[in-house]
Short mmCIF file of C-alpha atoms in Angstrom, two decimals:
data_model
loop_
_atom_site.label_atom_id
_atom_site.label_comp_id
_atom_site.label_asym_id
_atom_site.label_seq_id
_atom_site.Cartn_x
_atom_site.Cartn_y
_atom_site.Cartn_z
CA UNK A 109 99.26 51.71 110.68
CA UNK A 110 102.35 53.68 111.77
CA UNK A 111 103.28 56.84 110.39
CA UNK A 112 106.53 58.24 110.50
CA UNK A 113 106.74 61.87 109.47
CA UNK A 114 109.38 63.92 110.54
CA UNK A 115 111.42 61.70 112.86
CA UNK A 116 107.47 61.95 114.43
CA UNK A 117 105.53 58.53 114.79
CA UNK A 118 102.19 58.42 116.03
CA UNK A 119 100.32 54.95 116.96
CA UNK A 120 97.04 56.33 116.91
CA UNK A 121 94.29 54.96 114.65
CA UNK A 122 93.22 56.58 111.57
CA UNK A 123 89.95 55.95 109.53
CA UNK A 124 92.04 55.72 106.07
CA UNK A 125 93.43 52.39 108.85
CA UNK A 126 90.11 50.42 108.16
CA UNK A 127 90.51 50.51 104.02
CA UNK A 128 91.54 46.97 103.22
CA UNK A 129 94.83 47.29 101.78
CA UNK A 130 95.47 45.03 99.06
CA UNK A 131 97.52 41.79 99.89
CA UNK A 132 100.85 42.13 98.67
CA UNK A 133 104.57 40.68 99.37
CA UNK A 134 106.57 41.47 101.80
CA UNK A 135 110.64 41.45 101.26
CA UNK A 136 113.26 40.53 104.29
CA UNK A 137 112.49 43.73 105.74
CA UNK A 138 108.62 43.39 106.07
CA UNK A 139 108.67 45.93 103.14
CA UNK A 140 105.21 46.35 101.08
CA UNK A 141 106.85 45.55 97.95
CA UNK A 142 103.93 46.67 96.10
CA UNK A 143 104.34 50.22 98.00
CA UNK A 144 107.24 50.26 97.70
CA UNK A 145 107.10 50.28 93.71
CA UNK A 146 104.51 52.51 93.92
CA UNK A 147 106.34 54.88 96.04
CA UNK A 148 109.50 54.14 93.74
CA UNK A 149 107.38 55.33 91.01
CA UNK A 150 106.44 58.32 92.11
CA UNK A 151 110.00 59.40 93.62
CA UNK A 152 110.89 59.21 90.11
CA UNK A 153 108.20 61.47 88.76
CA UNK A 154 108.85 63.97 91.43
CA UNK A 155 109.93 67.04 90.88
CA UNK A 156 110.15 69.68 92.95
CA UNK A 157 108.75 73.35 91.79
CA UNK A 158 111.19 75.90 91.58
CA UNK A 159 113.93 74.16 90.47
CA UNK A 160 114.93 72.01 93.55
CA UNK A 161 115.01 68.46 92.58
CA UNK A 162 115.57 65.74 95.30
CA UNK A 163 116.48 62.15 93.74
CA UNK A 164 116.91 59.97 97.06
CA UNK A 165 117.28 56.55 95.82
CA UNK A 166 120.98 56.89 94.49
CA UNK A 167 121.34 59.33 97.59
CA UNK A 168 121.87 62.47 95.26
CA UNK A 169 119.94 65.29 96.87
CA UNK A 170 120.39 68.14 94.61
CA UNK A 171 118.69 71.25 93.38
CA UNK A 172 118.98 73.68 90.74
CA UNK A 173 122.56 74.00 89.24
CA UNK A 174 123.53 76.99 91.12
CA UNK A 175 121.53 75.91 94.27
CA UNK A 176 122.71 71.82 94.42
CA UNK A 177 123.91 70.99 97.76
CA UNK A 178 126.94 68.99 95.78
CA UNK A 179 127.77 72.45 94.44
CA UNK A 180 127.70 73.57 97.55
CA UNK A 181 130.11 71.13 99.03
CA UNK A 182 132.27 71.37 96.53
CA UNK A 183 132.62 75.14 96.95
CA UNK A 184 133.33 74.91 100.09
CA UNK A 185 136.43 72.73 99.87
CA UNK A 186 137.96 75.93 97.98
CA UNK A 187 136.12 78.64 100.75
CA UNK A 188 139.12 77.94 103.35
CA UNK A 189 142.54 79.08 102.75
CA UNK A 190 145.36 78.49 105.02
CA UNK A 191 146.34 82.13 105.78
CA UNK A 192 142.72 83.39 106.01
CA UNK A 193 141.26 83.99 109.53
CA UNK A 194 137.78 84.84 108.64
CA UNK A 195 136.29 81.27 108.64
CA UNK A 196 135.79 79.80 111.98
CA UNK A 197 135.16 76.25 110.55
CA UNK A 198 137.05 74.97 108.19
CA UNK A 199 135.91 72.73 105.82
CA UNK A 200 136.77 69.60 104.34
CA UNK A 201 139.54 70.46 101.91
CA UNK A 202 138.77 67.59 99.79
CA UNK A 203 136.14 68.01 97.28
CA UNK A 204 133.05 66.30 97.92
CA UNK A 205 132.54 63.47 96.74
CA UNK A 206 129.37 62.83 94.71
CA UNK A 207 126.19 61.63 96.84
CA UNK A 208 125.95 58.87 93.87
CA UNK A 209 129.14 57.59 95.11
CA UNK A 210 127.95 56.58 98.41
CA UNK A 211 127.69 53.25 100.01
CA UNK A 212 125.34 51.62 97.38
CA UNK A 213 121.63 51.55 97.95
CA UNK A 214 120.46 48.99 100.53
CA UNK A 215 117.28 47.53 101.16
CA UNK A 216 115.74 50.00 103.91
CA UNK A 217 113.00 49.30 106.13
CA UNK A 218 109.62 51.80 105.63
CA UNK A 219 109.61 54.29 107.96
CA UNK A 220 106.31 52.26 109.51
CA UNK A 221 108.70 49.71 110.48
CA UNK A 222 108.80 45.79 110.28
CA UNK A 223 108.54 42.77 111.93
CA UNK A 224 111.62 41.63 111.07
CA UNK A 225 114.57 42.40 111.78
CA UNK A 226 117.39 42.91 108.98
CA UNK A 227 120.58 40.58 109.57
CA UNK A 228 122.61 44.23 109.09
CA UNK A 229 121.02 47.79 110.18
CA UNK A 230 119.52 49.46 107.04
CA UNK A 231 121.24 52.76 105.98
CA UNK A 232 119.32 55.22 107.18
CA UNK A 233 117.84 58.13 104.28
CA UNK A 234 120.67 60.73 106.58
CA UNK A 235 123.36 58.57 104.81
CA UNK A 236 122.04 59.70 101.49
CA UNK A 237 124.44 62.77 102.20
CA UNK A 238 128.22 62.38 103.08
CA UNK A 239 128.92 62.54 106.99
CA UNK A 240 132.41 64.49 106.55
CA UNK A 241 130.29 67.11 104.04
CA UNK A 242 129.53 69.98 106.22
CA UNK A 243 126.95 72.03 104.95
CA UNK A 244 127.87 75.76 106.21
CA UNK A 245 126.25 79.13 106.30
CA UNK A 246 129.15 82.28 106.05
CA UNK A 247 127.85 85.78 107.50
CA UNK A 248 129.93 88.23 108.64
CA UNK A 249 128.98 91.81 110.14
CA UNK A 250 131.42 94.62 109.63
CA UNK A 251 131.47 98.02 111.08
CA UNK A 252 133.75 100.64 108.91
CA UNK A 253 134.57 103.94 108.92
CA UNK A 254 134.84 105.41 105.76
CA UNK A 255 135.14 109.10 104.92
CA UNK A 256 132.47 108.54 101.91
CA UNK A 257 129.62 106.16 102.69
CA UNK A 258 128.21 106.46 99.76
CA UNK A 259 130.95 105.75 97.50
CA UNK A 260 131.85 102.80 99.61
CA UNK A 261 128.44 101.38 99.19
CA UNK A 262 128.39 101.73 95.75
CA UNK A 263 131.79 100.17 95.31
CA UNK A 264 130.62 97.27 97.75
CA UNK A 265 127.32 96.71 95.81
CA UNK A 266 129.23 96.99 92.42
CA UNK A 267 131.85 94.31 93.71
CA UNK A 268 128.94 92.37 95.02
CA UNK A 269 127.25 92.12 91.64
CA UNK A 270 130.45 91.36 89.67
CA UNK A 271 131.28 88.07 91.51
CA UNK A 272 127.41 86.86 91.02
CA UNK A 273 126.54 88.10 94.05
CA UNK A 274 123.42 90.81 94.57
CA UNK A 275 122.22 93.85 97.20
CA UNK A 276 119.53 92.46 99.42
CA UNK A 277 119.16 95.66 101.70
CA UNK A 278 120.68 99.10 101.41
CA UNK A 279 120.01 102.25 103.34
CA UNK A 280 121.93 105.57 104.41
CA UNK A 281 124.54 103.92 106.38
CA UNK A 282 124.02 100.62 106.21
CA UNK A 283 124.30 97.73 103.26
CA UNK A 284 123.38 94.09 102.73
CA UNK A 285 125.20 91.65 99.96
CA UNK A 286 124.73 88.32 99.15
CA UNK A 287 127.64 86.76 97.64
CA UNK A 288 128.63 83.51 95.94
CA UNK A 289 129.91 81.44 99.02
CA UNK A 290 133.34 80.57 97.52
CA UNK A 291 133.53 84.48 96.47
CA UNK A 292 133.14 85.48 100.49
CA UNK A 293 136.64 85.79 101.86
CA UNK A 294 137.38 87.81 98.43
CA UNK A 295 134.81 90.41 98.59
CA UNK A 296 135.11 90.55 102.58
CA UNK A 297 138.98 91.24 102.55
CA UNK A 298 137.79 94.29 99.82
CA UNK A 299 135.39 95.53 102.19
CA UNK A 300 138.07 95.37 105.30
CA UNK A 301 139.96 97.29 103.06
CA UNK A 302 137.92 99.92 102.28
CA UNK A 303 138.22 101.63 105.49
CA UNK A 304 138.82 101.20 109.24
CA UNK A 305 137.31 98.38 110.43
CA UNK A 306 136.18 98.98 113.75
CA UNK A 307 134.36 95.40 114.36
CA UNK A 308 134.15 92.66 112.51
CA UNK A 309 132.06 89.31 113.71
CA UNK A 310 132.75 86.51 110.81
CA UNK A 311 130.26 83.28 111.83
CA UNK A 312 129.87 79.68 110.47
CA UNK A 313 126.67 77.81 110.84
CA UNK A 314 126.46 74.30 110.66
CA UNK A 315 123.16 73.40 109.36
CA UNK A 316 124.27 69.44 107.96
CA UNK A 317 122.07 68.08 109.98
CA UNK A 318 118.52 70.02 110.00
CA UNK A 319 119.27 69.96 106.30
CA UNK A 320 118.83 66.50 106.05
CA UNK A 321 116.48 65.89 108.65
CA UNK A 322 114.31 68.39 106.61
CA UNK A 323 114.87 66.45 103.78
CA UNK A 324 114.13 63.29 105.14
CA UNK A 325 110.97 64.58 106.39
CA UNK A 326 110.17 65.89 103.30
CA UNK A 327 110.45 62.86 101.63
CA UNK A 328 108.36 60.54 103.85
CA UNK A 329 105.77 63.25 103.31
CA UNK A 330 106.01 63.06 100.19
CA UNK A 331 105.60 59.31 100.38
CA UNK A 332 102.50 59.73 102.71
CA UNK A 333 100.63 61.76 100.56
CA UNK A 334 101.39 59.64 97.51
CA UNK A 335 99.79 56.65 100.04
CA UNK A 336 97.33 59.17 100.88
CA UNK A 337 96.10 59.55 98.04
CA UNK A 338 95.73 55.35 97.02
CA UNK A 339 93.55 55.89 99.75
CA UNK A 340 91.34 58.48 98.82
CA UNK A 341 90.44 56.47 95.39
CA UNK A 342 89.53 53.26 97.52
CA UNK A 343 87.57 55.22 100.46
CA UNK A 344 84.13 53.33 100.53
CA UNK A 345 82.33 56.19 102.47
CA UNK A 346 82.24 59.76 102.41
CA UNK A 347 83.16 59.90 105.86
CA UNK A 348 86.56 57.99 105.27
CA UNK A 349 87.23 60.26 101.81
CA UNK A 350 86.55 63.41 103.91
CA UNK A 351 88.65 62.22 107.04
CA UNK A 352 91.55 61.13 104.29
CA UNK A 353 91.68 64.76 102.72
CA UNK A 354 91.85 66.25 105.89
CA UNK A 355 94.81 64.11 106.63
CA UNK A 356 96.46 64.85 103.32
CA UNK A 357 95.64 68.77 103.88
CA UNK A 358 98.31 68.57 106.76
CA UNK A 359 100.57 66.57 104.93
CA UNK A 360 100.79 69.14 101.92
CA UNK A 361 100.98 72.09 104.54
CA UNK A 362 103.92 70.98 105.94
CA UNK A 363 105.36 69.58 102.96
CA UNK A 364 105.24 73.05 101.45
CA UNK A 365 106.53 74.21 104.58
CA UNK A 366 109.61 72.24 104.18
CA UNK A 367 110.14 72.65 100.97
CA UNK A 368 110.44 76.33 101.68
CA UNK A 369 112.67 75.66 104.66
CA UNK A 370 115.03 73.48 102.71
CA UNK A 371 114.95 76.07 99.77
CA UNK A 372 115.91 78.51 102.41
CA UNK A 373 118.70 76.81 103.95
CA UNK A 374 120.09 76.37 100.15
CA UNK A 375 120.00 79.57 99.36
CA UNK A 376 121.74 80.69 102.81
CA UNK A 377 124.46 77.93 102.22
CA UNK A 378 125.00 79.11 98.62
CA UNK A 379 125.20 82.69 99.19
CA UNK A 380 126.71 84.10 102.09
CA UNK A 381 125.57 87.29 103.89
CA UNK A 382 128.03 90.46 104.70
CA UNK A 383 126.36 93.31 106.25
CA UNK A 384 128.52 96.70 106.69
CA UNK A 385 127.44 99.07 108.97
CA UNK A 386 129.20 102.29 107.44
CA UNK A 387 130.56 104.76 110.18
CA UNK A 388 131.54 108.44 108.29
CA UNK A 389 135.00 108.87 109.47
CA UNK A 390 135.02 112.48 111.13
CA UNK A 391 136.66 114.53 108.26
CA UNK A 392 137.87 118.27 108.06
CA UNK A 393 135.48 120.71 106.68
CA UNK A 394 137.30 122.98 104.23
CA UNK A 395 134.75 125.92 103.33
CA UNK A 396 136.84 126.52 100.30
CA UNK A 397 134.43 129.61 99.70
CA UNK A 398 135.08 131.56 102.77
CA UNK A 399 138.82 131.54 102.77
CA UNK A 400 139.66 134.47 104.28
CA UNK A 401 143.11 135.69 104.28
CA UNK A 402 144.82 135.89 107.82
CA UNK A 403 145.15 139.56 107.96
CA UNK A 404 142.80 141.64 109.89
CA UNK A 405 143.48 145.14 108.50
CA UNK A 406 141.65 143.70 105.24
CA UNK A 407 138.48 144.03 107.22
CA UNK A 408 139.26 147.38 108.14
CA UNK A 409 138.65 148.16 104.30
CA UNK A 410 135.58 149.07 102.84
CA UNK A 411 132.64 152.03 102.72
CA UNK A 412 131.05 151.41 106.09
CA UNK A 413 133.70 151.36 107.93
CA UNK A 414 134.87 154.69 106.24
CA UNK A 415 132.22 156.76 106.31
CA UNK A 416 131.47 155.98 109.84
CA UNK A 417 133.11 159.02 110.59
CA UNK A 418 133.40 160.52 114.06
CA UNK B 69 141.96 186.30 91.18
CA UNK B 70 145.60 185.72 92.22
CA UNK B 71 144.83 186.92 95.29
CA UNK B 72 142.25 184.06 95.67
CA UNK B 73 144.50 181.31 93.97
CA UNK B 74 146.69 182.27 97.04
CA UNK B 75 144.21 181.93 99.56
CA UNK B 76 143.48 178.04 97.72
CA UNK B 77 147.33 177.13 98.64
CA UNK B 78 147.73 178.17 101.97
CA UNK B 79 144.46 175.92 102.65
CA UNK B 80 146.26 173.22 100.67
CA UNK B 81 148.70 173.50 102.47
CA UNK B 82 147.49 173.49 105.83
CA UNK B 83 145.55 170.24 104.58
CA UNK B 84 148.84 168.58 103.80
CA UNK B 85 149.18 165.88 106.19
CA UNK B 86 153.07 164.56 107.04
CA UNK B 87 152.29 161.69 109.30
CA UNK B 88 155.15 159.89 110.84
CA UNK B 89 154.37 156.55 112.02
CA UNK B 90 156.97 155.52 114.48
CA UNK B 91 155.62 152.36 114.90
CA UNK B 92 157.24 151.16 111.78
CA UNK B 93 159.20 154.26 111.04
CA UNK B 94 156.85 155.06 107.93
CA UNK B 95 155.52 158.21 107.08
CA UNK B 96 153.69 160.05 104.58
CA UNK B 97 152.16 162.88 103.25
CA UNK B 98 148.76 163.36 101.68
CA UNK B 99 146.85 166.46 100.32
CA UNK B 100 142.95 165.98 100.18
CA UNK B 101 141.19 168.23 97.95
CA UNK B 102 140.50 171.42 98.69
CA UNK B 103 136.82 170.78 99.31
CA UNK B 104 137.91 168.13 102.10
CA UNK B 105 138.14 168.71 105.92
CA UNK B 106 140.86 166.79 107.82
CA UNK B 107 139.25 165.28 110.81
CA UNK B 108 141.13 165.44 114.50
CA UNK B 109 144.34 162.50 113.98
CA UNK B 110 143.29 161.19 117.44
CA UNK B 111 139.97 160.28 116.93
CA UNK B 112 141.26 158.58 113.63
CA UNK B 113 143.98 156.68 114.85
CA UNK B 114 141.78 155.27 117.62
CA UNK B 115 139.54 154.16 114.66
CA UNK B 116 142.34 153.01 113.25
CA UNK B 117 143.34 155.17 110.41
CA UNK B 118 146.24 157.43 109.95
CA UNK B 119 144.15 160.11 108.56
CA UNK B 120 140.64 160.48 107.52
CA UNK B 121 139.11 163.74 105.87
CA UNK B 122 135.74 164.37 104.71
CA UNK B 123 133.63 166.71 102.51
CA UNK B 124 130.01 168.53 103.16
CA UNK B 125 128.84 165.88 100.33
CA UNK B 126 129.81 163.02 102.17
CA UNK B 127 132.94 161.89 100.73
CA UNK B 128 135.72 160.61 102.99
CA UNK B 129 139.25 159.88 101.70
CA UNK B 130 141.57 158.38 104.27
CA UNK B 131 144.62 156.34 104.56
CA UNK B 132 146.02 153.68 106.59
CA UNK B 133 149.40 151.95 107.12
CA UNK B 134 149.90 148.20 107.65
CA UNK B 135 153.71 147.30 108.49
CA UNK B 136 154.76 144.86 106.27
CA UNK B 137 155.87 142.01 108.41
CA UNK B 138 154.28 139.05 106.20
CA UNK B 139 155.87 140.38 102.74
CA UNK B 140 154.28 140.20 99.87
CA UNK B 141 154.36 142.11 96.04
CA UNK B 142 152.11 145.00 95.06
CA UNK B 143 150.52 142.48 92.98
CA UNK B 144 149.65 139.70 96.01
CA UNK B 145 148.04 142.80 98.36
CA UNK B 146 146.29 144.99 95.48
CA UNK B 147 144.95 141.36 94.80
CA UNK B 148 144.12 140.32 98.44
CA UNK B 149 142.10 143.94 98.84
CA UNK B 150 140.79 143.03 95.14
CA UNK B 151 139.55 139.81 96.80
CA UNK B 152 138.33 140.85 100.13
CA UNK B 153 136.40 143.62 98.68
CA UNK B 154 134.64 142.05 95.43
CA UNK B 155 134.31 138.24 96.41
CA UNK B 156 133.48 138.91 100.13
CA UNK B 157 131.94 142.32 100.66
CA UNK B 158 130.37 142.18 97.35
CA UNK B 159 132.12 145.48 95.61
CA UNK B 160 132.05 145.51 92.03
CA UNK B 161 135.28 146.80 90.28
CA UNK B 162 134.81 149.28 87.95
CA UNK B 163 138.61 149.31 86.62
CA UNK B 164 141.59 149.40 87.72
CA UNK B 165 145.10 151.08 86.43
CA UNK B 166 148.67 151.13 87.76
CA UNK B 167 149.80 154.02 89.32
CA UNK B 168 152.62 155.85 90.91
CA UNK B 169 152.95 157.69 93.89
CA UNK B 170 154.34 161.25 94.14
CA UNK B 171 157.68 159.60 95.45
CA UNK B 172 157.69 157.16 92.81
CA UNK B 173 156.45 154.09 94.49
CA UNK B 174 154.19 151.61 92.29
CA UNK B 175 150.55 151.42 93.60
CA UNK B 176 147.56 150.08 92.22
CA UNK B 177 144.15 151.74 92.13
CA UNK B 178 140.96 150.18 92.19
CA UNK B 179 137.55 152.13 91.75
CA UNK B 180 134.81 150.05 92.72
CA UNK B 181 130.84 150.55 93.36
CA UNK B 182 128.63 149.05 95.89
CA UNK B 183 125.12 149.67 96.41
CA UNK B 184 124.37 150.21 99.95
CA UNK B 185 120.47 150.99 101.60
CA UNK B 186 119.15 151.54 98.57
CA UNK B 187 121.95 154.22 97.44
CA UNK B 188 124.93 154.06 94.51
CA UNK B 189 128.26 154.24 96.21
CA UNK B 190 131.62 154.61 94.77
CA UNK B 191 134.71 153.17 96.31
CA UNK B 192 138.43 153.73 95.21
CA UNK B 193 141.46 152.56 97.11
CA UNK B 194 145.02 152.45 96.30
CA UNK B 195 147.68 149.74 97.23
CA UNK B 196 151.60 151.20 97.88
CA UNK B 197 153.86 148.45 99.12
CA UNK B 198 157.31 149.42 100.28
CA UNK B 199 159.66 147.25 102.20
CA UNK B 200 158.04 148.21 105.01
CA UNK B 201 155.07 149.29 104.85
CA UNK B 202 151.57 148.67 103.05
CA UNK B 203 149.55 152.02 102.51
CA UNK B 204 146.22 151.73 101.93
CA UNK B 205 144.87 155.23 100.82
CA UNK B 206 140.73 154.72 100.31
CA UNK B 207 137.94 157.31 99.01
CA UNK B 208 134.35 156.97 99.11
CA UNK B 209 131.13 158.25 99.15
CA UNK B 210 127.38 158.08 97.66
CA UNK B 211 127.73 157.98 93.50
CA UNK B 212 126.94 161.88 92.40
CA UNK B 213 128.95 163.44 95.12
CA UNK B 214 132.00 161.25 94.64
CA UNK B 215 132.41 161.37 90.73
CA UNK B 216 132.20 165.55 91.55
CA UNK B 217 135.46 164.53 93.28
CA UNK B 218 136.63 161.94 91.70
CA UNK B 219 139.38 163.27 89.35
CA UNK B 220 140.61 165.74 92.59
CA UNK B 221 140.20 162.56 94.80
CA UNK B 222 141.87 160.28 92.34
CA UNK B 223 144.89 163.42 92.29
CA UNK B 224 145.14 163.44 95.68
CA UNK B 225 145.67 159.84 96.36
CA UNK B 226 147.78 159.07 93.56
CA UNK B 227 150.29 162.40 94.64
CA UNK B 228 151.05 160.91 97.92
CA UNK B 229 154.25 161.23 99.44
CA UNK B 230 155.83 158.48 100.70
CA UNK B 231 158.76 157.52 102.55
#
């Protein structure tokens, strides 16, 4: 048995190998129909904790509403504007369309592979997301001079939390906001403008395609464990039961680990970052209390002086 | 009696000061009680007053002439030395009245207190502007020896001549 996690396939013999699989049909592609039900089944009883939701047989891969990678897309066809030089990619200016809408489902090969060989090459699970939809992480890093740091980090915050946005890190001179991505170029003109900029790094990172590799591996995992766990009810020794939890202890560890990955990347694609490094701008000190009139013979008056006769 | 009353005015006279400045072509003339020394005009001057006189209590009346280059009314200076004194050298003001000089210039007078190494001080100082001058005639000395004075020092200051 061949598993395929991760893009990873290992040939190597495993004791949950020697538990007599039931004899099922096969379809064109060498497919377990039988597994594949099953693991049809329990696709559609998956569901994600925390709100991310992954639905890969109609090739939606979504989330929560304000975290679905559709949303995403879709914002980002309005991010761009044609005057604006603060995005270094631009994206697709067409919304994106719907992962539903995709080439139709086709009958794919498991990831173990088959013995024969489909007349046309199976969509792979990366097709599940459009090719032309770029998924797109915004930060920018600003250094300003201000005359009140303070007040400008207050404003900044305010304006942060008024487009949806919210402070991640603050301290005396510096400040972190996360913002709405298609709220960015508004709220980072703002914060140009609240000073002098002195530098200003805007970057773009394209993360389309560890997003769905992630997500691919996450769903053969998910697959494995559900075949994992078949197993475990037909091991016939303790020996096999004990080596097929081990195996399905690794397989929820990384799972886990990729589910916080691709939770990650959403919320870095959703939100973008601007961090402003606040410079005081060097400002005249007025010691309104000590003004002095210019003229010296008014320090000539007084009792010292005067009865420091000689 | 009389004979002694005319003893008093030749010393009040000698006292009289007429001080030409030729600096700025002011002058004037001052009469200090008659319990008031006049101290030597070069020693003075080099401390930077016109004149400067002094009784065995320890009160000192004096005077000093600014010319009056940056002008300004009697009511910008007398509030400038107002200033100076309260908000910066931390006088307190007493009162102050309007007054008149002998010659009929307007002044203003300011009596003022201070406490100073543990003592009660009092502090009076008059403000004449003219075109070109600003005359700054000053009196002080430790509380019970100065209101003795006062009403001769207060005479004296506000009977200036000036010209």
């Amino acid at each position: 048995m061949t598993m395929a996690a991760g893009g990873c396939a290992t040939a190597q013999p495993r004791a949950w190998d020697e538990v007599p699989r039931p004899t099922s049909e096969r379809d064109a592609y060498g497919t377990d129909i039988a597994y594949a039900r099953e693991r049809d089944a329990v696709e559609e009883q998956y569901s994600a904790p925390e709100g991310v939701e992954f639905n890969f047989e109609d090739g939606d891969l979504a989330a929560s509403a304000d975290y679905s990678v559709e949303r995403v897309a879709q914002e980002r066809a309005v991010v761009p504007e044609a005057d604006s030089d603060w995005g270094a990619t631009a994206p697709t200016p067409e919304p994106a369309p719907r992962y539903a809408q995709a080439d139709p489902p086709q009958p794919r090969r498991p990831s173990s592979g088959g013995s024969t060989v489909p007349a046309e090459p199976a969509p792979t699970q990366t097709d599940a997301l459009p090719a032309d939809t770029a998924l797109l992480i915004y930060t920018a890093v600003l250094t300003v001079a201000v005359l009140h740091v303070e007040e400008q980090q207050d404003a900044l915050q305010q304006l942060a939390e008024s487009v949806g946005g919210h402070l991640a890190r603050r301290d005396a001179r510096t400040i972190v906001v996360r913002i709405p991505v298609r709220r960015f170029p508004e709220v980072l003109r703002a914060t140009e403008a609240a000073g002098d900029v002195l530098d200003r790094q805007v970057e773009t990172e394209d993360v389309s395609e560890e997003f769905r590799d992630t997500t691919i591996r996450l769903r053969n995992l998910e697959v494995m464990r559900t075949r994992l766990e078949t197993l475990l009810t037909q091991a016939s020794s303790v020996n096999d039961a004990l080596a097929v939890e081990r195996e399905m202890q690794r397989v929820t560890d990384e799972i886990e680990r990729l589910r916080g990955r691709i939770r990650y990347l959403t919320d870095q694609i959703a939100y973008s970052t601007i961090t402003v490094h606040f410079r005081p701008r060097a400002a005249e000190i007025v010691r309104v209390d000590e003004f002095r009139l210019p003229f010296r013979w008014l320090d000539r008056l007084g009792l010292s002086r005067l009865l420091e006769v000689r | 009696m009389g004979a002694r009353r005319s003893s008093c005015s030749l010393v009040a006279a000698a006292l009289t000061c007429l001080i030409a400045l030729s600096g700025c072509g002011a002058s004037f003339e001052l009469t200090p009680p008659d319990s008031f020394v006049r101290l030597e005009d070069d020693q003075q001057e080099a401390d930077g007053y016109e004149l400067r006189a002094v009784s065995n209590d320890g009160v000192v009346i004096a005077m000093q002439v600014v010319e009056h280059r940056v002008t300004g009314t009697l009511t910008f200076w007398s509030e400038a030395v107002l200033r100076r004194l309260r908000d910066q050298a931390g006088y307190g003001l007493l009162s102050a009245d309007d007054v008149q000089a002998a010659t009929g210039q307007a002044g203003r007078i300011l009596r003022l207190g201070r406490d100073l190494n543990g003592r009660v001080y009092r502090y009076t100082v008059v403000v004449y502007v003219t075109d070109a001058s600003i005359f700054i005639a000053e009196a002080g000395g430790p509380e019970e020896a100065f209101v003795a004075v006062e009403a001769d020092v207060e005479a004296a200051l506000r009977g200036v001549r000036l010209r």
